[in-house]
PDB file of C-alpha atoms in Angstrom:
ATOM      1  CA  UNK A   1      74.816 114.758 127.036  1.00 55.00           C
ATOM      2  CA  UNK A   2      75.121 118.587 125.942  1.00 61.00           C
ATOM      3  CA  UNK A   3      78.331 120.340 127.249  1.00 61.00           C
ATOM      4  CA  UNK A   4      78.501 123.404 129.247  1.00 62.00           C
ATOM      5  CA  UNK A   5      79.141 126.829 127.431  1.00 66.00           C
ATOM      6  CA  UNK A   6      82.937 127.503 127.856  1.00 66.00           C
ATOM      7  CA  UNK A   7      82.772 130.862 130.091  1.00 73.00           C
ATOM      8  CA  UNK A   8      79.980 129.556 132.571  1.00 88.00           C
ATOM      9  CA  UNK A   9      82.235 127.860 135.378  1.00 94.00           C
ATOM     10  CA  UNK A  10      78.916 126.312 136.720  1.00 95.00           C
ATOM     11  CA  UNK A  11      75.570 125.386 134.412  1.00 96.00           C
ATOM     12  CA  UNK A  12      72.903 123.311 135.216  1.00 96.00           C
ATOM     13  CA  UNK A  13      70.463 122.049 132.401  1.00 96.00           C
ATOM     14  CA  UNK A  14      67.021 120.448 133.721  1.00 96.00           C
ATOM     15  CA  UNK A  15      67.146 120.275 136.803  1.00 97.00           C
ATOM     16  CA  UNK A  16      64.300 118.126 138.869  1.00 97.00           C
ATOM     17  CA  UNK A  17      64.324 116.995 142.356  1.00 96.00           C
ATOM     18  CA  UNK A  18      61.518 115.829 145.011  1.00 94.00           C
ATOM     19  CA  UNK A  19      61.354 115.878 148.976  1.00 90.00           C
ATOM     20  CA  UNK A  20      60.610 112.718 150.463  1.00 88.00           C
ATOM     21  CA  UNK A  21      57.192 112.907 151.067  1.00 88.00           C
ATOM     22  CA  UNK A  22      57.098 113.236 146.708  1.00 84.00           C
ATOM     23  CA  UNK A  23      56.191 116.809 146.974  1.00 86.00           C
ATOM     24  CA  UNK A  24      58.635 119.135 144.060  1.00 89.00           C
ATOM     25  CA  UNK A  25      61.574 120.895 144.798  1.00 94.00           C
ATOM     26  CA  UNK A  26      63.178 121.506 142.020  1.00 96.00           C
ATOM     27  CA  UNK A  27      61.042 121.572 137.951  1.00 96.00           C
ATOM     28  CA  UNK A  28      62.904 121.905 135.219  1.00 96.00           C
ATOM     29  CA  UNK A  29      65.627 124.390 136.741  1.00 97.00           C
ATOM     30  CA  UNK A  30      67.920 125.512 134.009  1.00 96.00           C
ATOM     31  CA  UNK A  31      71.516 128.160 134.821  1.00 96.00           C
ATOM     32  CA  UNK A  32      74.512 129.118 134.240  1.00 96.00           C
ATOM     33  CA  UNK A  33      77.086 131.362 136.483  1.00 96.00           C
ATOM     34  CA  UNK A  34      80.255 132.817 135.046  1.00 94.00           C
ATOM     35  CA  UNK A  35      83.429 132.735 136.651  1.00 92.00           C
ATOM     36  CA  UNK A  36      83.508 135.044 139.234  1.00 93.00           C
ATOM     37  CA  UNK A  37      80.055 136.482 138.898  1.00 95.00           C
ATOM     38  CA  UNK A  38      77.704 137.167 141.770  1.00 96.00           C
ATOM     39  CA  UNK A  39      74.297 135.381 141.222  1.00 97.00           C
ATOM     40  CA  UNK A  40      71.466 135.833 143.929  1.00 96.00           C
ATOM     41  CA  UNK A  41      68.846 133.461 143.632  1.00 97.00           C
ATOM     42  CA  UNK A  42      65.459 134.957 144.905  1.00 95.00           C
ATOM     43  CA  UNK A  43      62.248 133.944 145.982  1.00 94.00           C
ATOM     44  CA  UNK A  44      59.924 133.138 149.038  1.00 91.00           C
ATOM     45  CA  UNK A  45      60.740 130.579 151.326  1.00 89.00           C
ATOM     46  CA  UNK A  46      60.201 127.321 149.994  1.00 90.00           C
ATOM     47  CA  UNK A  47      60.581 128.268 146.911  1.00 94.00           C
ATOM     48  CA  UNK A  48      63.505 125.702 146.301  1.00 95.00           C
ATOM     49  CA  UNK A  49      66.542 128.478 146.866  1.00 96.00           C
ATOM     50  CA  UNK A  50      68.486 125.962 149.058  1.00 96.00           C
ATOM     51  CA  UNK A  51      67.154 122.783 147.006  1.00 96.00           C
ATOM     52  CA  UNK A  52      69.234 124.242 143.926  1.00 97.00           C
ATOM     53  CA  UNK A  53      72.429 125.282 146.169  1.00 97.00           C
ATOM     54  CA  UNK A  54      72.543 121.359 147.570  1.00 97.00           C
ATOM     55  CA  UNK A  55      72.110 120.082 143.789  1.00 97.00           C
ATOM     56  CA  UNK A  56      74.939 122.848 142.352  1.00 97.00           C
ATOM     57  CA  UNK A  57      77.316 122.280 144.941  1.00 96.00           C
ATOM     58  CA  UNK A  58      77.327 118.195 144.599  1.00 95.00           C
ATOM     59  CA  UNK A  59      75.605 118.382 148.536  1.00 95.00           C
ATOM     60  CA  UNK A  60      72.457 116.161 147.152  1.00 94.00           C
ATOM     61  CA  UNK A  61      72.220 114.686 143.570  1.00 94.00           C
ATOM     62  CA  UNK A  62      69.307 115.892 141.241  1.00 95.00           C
ATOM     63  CA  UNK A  63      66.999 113.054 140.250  1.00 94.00           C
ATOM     64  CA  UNK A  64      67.037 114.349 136.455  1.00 96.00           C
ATOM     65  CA  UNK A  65      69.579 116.850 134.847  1.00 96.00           C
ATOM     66  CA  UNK A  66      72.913 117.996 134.887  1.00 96.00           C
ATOM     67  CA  UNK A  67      75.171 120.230 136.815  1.00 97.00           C
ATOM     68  CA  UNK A  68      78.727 120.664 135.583  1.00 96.00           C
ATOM     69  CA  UNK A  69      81.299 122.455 136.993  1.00 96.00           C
ATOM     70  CA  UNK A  70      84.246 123.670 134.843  1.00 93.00           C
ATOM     71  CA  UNK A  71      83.541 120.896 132.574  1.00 88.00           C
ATOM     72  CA  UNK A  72      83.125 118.266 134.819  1.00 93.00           C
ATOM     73  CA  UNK A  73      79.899 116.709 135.110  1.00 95.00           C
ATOM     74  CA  UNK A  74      78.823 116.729 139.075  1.00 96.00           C
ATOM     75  CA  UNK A  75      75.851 114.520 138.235  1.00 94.00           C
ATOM     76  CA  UNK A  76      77.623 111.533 137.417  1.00 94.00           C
ATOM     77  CA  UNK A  77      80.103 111.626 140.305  1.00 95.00           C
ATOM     78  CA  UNK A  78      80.174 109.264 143.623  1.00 94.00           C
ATOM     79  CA  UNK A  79      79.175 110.512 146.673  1.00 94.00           C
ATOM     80  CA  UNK A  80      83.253 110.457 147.766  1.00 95.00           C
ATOM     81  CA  UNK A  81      83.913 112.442 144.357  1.00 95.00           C
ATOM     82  CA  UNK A  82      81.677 114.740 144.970  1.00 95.00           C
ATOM     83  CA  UNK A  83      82.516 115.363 148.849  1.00 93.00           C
ATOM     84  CA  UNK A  84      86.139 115.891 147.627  1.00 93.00           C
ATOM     85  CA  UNK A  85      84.906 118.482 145.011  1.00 94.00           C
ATOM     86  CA  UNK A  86      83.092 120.418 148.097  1.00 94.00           C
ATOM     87  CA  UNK A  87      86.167 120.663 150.253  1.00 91.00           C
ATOM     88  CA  UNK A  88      88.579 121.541 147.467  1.00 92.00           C
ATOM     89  CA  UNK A  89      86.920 123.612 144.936  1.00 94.00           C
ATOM     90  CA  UNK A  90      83.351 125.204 147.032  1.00 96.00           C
ATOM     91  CA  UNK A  91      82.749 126.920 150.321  1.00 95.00           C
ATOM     92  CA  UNK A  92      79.245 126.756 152.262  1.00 95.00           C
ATOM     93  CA  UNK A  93      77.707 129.339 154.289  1.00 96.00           C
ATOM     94  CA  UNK A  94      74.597 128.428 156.095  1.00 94.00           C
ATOM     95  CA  UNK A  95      71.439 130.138 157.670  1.00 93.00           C
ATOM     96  CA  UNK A  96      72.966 129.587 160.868  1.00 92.00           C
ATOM     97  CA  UNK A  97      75.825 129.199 162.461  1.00 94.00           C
ATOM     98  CA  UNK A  98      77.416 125.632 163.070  1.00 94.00           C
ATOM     99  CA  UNK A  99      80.162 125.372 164.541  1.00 97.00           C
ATOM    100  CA  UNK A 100      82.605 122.975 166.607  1.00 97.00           C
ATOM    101  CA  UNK A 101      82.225 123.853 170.105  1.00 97.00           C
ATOM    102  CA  UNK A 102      85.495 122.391 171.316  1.00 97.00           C
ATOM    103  CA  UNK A 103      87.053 124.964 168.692  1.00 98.00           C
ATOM    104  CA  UNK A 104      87.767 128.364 169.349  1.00 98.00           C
ATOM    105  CA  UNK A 105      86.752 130.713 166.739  1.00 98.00           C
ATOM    106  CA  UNK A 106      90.087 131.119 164.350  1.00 98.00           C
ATOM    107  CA  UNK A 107      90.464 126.866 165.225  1.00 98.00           C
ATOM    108  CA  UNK A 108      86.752 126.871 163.302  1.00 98.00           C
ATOM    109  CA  UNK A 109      87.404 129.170 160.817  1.00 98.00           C
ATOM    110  CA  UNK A 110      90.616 127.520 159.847  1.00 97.00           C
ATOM    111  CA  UNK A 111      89.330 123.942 159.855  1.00 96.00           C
ATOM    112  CA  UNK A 112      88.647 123.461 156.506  1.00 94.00           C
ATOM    113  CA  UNK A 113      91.926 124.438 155.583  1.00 95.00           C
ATOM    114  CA  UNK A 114      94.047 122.023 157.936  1.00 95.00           C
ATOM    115  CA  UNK A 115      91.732 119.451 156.561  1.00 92.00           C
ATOM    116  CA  UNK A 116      93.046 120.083 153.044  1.00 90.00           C
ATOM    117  CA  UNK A 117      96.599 119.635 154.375  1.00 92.00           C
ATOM    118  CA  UNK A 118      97.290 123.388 155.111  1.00 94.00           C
ATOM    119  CA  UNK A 119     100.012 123.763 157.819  1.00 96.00           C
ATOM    120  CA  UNK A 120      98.921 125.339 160.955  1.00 95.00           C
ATOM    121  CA  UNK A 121     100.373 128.443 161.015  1.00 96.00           C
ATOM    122  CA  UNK A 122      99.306 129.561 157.568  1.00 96.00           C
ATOM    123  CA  UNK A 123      95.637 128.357 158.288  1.00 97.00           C
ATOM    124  CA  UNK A 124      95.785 130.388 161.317  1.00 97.00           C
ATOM    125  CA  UNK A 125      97.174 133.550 159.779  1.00 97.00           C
ATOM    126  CA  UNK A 126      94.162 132.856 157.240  1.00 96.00           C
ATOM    127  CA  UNK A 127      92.186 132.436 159.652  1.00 97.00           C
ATOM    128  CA  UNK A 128      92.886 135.419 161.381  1.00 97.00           C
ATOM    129  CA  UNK A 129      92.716 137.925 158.219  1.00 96.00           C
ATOM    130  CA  UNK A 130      88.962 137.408 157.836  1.00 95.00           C
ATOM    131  CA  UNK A 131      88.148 136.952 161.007  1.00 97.00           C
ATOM    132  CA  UNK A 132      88.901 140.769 160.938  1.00 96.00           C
ATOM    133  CA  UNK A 133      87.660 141.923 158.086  1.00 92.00           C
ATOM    134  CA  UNK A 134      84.538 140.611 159.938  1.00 92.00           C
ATOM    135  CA  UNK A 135      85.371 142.690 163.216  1.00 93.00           C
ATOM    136  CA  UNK A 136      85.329 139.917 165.147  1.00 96.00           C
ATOM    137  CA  UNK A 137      89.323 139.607 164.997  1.00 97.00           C
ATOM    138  CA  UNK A 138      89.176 140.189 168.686  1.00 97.00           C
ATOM    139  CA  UNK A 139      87.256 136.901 169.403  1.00 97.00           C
ATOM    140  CA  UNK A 140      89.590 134.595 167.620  1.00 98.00           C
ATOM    141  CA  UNK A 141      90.518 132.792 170.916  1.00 98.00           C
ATOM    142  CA  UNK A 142      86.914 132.627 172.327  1.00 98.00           C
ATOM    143  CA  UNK A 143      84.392 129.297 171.946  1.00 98.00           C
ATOM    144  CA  UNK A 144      81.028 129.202 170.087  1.00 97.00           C
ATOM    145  CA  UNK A 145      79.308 129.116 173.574  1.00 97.00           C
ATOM    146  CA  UNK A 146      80.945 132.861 174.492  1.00 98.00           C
ATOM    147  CA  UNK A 147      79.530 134.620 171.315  1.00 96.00           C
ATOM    148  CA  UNK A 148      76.612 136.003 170.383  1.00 94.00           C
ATOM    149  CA  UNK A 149      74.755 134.342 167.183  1.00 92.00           C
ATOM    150  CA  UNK A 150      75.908 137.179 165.020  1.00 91.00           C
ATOM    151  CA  UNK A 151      79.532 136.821 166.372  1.00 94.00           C
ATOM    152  CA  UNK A 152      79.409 132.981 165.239  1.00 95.00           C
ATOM    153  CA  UNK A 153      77.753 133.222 162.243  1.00 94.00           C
ATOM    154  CA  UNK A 154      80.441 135.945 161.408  1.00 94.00           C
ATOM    155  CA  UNK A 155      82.936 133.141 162.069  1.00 97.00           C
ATOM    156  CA  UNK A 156      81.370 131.065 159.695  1.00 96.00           C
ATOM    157  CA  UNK A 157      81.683 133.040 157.200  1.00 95.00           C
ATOM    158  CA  UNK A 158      85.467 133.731 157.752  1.00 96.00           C
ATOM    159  CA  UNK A 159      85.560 130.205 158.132  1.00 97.00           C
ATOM    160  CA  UNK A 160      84.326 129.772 154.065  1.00 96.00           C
ATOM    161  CA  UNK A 161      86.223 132.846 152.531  1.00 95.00           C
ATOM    162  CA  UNK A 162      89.393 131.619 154.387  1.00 94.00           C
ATOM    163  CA  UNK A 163      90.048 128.614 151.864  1.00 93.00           C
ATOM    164  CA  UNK A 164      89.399 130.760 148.742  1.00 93.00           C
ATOM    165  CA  UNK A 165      86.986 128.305 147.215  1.00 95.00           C
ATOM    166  CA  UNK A 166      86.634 128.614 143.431  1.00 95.00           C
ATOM    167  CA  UNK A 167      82.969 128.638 144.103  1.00 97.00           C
ATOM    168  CA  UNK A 168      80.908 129.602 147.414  1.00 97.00           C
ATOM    169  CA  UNK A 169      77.229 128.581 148.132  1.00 97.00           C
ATOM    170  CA  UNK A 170      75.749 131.264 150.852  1.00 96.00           C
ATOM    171  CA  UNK A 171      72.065 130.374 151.651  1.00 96.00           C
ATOM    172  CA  UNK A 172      70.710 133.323 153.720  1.00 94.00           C
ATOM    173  CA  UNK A 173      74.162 134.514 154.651  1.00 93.00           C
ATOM    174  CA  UNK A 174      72.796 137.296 156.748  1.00 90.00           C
ATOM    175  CA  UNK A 175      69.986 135.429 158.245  1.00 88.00           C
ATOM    176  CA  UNK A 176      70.900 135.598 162.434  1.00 86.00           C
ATOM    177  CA  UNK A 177      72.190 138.960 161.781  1.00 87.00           C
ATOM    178  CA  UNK A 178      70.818 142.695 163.394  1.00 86.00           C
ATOM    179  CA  UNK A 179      69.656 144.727 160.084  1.00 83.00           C
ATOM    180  CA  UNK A 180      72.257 146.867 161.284  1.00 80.00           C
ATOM    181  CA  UNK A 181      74.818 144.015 160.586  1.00 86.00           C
ATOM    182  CA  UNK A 182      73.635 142.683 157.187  1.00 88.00           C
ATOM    183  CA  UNK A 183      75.306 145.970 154.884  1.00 86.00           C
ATOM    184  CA  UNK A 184      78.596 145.522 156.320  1.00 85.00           C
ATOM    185  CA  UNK A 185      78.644 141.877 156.351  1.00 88.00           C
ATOM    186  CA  UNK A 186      77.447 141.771 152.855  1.00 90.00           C
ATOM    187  CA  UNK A 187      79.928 144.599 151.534  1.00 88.00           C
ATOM    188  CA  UNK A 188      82.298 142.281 152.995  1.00 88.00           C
ATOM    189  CA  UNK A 189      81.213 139.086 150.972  1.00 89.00           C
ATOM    190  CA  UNK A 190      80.679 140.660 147.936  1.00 91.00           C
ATOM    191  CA  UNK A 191      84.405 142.480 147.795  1.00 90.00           C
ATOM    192  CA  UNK A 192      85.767 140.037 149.081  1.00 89.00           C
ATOM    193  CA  UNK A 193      84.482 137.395 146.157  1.00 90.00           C
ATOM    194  CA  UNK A 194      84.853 140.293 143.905  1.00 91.00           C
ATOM    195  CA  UNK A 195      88.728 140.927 144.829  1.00 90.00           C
ATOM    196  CA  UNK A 196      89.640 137.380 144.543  1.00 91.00           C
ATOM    197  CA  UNK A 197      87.714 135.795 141.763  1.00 92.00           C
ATOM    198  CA  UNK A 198      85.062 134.142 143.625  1.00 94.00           C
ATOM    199  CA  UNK A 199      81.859 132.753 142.166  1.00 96.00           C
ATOM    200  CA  UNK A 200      79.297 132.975 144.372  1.00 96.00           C
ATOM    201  CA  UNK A 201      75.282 131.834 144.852  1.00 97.00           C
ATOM    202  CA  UNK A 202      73.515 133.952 147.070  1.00 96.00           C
ATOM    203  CA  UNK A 203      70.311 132.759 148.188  1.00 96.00           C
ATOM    204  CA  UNK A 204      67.814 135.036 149.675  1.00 93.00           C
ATOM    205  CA  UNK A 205      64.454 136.312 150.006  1.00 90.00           C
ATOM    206  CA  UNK A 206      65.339 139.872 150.757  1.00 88.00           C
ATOM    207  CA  UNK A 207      65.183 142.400 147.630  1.00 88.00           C
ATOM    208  CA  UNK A 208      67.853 144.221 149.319  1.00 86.00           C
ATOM    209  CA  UNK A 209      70.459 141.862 149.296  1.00 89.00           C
ATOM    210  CA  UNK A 210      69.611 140.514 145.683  1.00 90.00           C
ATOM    211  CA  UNK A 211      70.367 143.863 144.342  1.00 90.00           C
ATOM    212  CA  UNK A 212      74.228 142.730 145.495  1.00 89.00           C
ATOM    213  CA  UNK A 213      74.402 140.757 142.981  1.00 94.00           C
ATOM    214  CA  UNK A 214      75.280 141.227 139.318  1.00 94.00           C
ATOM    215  CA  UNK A 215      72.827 139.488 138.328  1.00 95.00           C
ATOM    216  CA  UNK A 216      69.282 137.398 139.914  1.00 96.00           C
ATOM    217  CA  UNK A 217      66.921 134.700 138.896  1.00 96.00           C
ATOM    218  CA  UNK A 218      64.051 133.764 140.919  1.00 96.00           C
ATOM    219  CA  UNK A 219      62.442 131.225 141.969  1.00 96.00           C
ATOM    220  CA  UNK A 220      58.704 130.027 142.691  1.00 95.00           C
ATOM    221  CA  UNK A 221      57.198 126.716 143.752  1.00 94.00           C
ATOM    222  CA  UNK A 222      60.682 124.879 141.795  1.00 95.00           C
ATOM    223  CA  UNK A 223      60.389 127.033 138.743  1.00 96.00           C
ATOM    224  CA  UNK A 224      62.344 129.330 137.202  1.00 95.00           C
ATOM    225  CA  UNK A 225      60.437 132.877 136.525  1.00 93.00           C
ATOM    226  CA  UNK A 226      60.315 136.066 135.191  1.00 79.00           C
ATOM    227  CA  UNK A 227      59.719 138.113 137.925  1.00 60.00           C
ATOM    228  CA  UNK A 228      59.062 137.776 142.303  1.00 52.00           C
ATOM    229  CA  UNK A 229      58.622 140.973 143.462  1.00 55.00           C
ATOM    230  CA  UNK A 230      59.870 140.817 146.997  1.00 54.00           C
ATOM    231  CA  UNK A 231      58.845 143.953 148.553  1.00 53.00           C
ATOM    232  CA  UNK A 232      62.039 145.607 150.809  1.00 57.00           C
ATOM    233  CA  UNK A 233      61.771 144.417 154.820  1.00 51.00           C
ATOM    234  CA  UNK A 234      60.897 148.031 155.892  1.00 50.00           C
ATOM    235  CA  UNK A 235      57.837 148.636 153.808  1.00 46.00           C
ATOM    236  CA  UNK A 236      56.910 144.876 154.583  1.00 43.00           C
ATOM    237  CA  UNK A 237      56.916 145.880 158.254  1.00 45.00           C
ATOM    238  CA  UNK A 238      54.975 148.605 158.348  1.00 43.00           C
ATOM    239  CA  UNK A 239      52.416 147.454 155.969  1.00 44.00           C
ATOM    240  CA  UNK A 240      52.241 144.305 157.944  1.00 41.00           C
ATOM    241  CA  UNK A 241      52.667 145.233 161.372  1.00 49.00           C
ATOM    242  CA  UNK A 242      55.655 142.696 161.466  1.00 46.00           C
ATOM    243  CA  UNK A 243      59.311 143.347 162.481  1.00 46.00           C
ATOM    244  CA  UNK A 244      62.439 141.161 161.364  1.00 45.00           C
ATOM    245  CA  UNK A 245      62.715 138.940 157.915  1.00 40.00           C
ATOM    246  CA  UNK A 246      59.808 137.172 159.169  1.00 40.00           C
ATOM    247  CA  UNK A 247      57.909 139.941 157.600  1.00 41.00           C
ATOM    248  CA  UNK A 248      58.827 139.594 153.990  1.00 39.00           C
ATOM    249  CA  UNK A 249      58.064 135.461 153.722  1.00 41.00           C
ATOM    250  CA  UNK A 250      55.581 134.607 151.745  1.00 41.00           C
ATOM    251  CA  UNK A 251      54.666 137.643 149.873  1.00 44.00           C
ATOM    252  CA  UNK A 252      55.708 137.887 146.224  1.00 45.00           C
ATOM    253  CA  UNK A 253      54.125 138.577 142.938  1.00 47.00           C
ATOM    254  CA  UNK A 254      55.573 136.702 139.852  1.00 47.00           C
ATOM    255  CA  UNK A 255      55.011 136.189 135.874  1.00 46.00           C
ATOM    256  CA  UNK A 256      55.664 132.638 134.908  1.00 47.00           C
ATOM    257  CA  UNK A 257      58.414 132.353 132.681  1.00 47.00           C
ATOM    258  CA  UNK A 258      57.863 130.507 128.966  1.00 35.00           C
TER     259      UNK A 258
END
């Protein structure tokens, strides 16, 4: 078993992993991400973006390779182990917005931390502090079923920069968002991880918000390449005759990587 470089706070080596149906999600995937280093992983959808997140962040285990993180190899731990490693050490942003409809907003966005033992009142004032660097500061006391998607999906992510994860896993952050939306949320993430030391994996199929990142990899059909060239959603649209991200899926250009 071949250790991790010592400045890459996550590194995968190998990785391999099939849906059920036996078709390939993952072939040979190989990375590393420094600590606190933005790393957007490109590509077109189904192109095994969120397949990697689930196998980095412990959410699914690879059926060949290794992830570590900070040393510690993710592979070989239990499912309880690893579910302990996700609510301590990584935060999850998904495509859409989930959240617990009994909970108002700063209830949801505080969550995880009351589950780690956080009193209330610090959670809350947490809570609260991204909830308006968001701008939606003014819905903390409103439920899921009184927003609009953009509003909850803003709450979501408040809900994963609240506990300062070590690591955060955002697959299509931006996704239910207005164009209009996406810049400012994004500006937020990235500062945000920036100011505070966060590592983060950005999944995504926009150019746009891979240039965020320090640095990208892409992805195509499992495989690491050289090159996708994702063209940006406006061209897309017009040359298409399509409006939204709906426009951009699907067409990419690549060289295969050795």
């Amino acid at each position: 078993m071949e250790a991790p470089p010592d400045n890459d706070v996550l590194w995968a080596r190998a990785l391999h992993f099939q849906h059920h149906d036996g078709s390939p999600a993952l072939q040979g995937v190989s990375l590393g991400v420094r600590e606190g280093e933005i790393l957007a992983v490109s590509g077109p959808r189904g192109s095994g973006k969120t397949t990697l997140l689930r196998c980095l962040s412990g959410l699914v285990r690879p059926q060949d390779g290794e992830v570590w993180f900070n040393s510690v190899p993710v592979h070989t731990m239990g499912p309880l182990s690893r579910e302990r490693l996700r609510r301590d050490r990584f935060g999850w942003i998904d495509p859409a917005p989930v959240l617990v409809p009994e909970l108002n907003a700063w209830e949801n966005a505080a969550l995880p931390l009351m589950l780690r033992g956080t009193g209330r009142r610090r959670a809350k004032t947490a809570a609260l502090e991204w909830l308006d660097r968001l701008d939606v500061g003014d819905k903390a006391r409103r439920r899921p079923h009184e927003l609009q998607q953009a509003e909850r999906q803003r709450v979501c992510i408040a809900r994963a920069l609240a506990v300062a994860p070590a690591v955060l896993f955002a697959d299509e952050p931006t996704a239910p968002l207005h164009r209009a939306d996406r810049a400012h949320v994004l500006r937020t993430l990235t500062t945000a991880a920036r100011s505070h030391g966060i590592t983060v994996l950005l999944a995504t199929h926009e150019a746009q918000t891979a240039a965020l990142a320090d640095r990208a990899i892409a992805l195509l059909d499992g495989r690491r390449v050289r090159t996708v060239h994702l063209p940006p959603l406006a061209e897309t649209a017009v040359a298409t005759g399509t409006t939204g991200s709906a426009g951009t899926e699907g067409l990419a250009a690549c060289s295969l990587s050795a």
